[in-house]
Coordinates of N, CA and C in Angstrom, one line a residue:
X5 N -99.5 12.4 11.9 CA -99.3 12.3 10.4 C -99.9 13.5 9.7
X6 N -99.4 14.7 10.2 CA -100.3 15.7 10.0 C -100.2 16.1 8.4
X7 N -99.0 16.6 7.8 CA -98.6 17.0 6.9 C -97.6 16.5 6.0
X8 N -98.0 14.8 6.4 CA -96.7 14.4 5.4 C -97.7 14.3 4.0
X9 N -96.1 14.1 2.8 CA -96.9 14.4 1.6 C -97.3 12.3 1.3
X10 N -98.4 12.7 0.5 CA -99.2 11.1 0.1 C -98.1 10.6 -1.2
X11 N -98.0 9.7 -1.4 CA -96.9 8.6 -2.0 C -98.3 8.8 -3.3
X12 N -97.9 8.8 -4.5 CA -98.5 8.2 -6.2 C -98.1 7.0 -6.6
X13 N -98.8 6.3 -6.1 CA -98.6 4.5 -6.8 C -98.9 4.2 -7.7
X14 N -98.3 3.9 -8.6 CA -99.2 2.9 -9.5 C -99.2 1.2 -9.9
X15 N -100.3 1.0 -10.2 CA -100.1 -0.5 -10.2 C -100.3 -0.6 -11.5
X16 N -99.7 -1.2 -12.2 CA -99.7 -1.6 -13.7 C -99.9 -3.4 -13.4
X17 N -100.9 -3.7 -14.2 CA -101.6 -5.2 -14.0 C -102.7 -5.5 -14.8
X18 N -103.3 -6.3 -15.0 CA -104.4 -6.1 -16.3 C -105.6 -7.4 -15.3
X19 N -107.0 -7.5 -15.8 CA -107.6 -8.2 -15.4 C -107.5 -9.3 -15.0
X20 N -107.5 -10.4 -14.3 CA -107.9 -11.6 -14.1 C -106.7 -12.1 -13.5
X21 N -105.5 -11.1 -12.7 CA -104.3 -11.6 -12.8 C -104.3 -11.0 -11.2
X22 N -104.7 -12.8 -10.5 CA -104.7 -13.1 -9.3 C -103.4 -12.0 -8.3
X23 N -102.1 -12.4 -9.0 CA -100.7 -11.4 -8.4 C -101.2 -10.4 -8.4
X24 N -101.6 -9.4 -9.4 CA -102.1 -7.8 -9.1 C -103.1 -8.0 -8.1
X25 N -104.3 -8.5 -8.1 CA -105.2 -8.5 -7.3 C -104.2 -8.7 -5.7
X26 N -103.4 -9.7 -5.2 CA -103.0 -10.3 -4.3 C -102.3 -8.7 -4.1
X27 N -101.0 -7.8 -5.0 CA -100.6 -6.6 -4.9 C -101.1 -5.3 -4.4
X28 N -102.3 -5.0 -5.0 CA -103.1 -4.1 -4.6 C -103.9 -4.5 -3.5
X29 N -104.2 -5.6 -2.7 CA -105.0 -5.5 -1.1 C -103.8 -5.3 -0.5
X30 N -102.2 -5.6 -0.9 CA -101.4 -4.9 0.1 C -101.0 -3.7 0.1
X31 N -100.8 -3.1 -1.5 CA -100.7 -1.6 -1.3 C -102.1 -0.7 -0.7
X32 N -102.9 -1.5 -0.9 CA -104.6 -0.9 0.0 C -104.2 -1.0 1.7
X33 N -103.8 -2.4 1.7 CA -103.5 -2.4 3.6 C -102.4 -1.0 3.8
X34 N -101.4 -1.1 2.8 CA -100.6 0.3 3.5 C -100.8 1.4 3.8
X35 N -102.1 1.7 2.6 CA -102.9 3.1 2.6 C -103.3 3.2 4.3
X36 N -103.4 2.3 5.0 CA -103.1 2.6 6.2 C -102.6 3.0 7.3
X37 N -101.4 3.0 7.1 CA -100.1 3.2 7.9 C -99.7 4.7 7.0
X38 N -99.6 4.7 5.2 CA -99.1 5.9 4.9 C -100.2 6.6 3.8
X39 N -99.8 7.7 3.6 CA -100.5 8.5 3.2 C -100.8 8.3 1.5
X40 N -101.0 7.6 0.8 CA -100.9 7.2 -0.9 C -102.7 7.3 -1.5
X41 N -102.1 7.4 -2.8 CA -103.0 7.8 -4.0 C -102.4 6.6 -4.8
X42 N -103.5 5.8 -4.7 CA -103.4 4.5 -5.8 C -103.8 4.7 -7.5
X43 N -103.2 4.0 -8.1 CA -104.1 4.5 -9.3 C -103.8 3.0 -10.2
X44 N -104.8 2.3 -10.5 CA -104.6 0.5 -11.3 C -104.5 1.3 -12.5
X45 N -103.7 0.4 -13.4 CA -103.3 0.9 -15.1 C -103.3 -0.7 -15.3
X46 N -104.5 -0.8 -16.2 CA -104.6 -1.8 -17.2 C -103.7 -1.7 -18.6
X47 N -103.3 -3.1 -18.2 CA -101.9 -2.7 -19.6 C -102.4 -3.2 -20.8
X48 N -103.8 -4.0 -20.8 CA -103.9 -4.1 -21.6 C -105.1 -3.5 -22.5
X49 N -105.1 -2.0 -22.1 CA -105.8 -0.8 -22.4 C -104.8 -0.2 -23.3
X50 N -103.2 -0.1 -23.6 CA -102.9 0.5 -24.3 C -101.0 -0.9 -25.0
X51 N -101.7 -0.9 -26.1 CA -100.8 -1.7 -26.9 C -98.8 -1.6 -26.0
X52 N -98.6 -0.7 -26.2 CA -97.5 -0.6 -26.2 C -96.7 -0.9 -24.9
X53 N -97.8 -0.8 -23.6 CA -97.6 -1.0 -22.2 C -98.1 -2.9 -22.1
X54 N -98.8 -2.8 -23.1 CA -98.9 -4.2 -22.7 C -97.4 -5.2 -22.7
X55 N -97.0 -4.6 -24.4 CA -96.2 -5.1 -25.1 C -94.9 -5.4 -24.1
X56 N -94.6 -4.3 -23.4 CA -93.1 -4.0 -22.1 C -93.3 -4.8 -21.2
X57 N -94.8 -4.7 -20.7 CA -94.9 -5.1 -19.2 C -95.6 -6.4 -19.2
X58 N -96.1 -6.9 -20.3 CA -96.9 -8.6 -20.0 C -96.0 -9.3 -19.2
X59 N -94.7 -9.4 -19.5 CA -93.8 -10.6 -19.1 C -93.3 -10.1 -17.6
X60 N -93.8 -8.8 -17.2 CA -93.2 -8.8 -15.3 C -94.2 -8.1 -14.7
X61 N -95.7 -8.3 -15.0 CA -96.6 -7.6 -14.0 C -96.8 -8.9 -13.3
X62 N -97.0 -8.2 -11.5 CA -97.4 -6.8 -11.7 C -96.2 -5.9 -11.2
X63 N -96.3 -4.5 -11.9 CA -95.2 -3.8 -11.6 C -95.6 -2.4 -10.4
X64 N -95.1 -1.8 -10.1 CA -95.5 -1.1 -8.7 C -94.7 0.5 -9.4
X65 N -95.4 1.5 -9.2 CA -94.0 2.4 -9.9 C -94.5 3.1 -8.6
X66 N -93.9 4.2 -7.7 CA -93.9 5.3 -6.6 C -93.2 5.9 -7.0
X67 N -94.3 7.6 -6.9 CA -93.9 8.6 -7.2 C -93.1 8.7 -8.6
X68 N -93.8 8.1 -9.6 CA -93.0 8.5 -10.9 C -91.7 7.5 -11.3
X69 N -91.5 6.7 -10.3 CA -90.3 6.1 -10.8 C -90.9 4.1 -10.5
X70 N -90.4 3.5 -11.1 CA -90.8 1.9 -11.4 C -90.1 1.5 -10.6
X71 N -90.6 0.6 -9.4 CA -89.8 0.5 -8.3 C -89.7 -1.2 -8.4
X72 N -90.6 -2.0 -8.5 CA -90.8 -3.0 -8.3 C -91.3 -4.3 -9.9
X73 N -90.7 -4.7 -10.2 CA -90.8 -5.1 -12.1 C -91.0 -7.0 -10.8
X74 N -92.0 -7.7 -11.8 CA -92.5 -9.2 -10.9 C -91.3 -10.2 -12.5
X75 N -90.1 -9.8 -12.0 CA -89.3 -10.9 -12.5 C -88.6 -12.4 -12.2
X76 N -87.6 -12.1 -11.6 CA -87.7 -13.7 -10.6 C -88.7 -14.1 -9.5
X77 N -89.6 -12.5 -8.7 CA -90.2 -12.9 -7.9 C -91.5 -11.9 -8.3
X78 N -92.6 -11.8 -6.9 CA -93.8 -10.8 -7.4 C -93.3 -10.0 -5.9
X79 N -93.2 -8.7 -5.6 CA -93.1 -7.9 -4.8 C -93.8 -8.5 -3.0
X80 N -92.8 -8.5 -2.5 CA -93.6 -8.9 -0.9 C -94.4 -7.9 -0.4
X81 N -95.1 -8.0 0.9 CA -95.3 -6.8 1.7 C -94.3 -6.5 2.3
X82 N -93.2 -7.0 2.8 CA -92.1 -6.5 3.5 C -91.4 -6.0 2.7
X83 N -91.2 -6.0 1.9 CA -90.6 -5.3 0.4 C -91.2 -4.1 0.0
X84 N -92.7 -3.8 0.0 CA -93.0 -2.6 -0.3 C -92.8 -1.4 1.3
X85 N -93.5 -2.5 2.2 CA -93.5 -1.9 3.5 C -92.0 -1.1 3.7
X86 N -90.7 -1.6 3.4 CA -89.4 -0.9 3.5 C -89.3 -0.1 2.5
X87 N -89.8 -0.2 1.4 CA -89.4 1.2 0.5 C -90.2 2.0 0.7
X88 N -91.7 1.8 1.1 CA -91.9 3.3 2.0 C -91.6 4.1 2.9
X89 N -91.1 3.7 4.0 CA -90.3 3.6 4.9 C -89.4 4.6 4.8
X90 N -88.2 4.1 3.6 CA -87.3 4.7 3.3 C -87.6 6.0 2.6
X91 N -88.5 6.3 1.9 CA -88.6 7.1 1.4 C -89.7 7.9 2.2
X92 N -89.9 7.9 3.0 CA -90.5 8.6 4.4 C -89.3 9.0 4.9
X93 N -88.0 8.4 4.9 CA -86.8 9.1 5.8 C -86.0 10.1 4.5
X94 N -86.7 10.2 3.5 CA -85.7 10.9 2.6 C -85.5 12.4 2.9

């Protein structure tokens, strides 16, 4: 794993919200397997993020792009586990 480049996650999720918490011990377990920089964003630190994202956190963005929005469902591990994956074979 010498020189692959690390994945920029972000978790957008706000306090007390068991799903983000349950989200991030799995994007933490993956920090295992791949190389990532986590970073938690509290949505309800800025009005306007709250306002978009209350109704589908928690949301997962990699590398700049929003990959994962918690609308009919909240993101699996086998769900994140394959789009790293994939984007390891890009």
């Amino acid at each position: 794993m010498g020189n692959e480049r690390a994945f920029d996650i972000v978790l957008y999720g706000r306090k007390k919200c068991h799903l983000c918490d349950e989200v991030e011990l799995m994007i933490r377990s993956l920090a295992e397997e791949f190389p990532l920089r986590l970073q938690m964003v509290d949505i309800e630190s800025d009005p306007s993020l709250h306002e978009e994202m209350m109704l589908v956190i928690p949301v997962v963005e990699i590398d700049g792009e929003i990959v994962f929005r918690s609308i009919s469902h909240v993101v699996t591990f086998p769900e994140l586990l394959q789009e790293l994956i994939s984007r390891v074979n890009r």
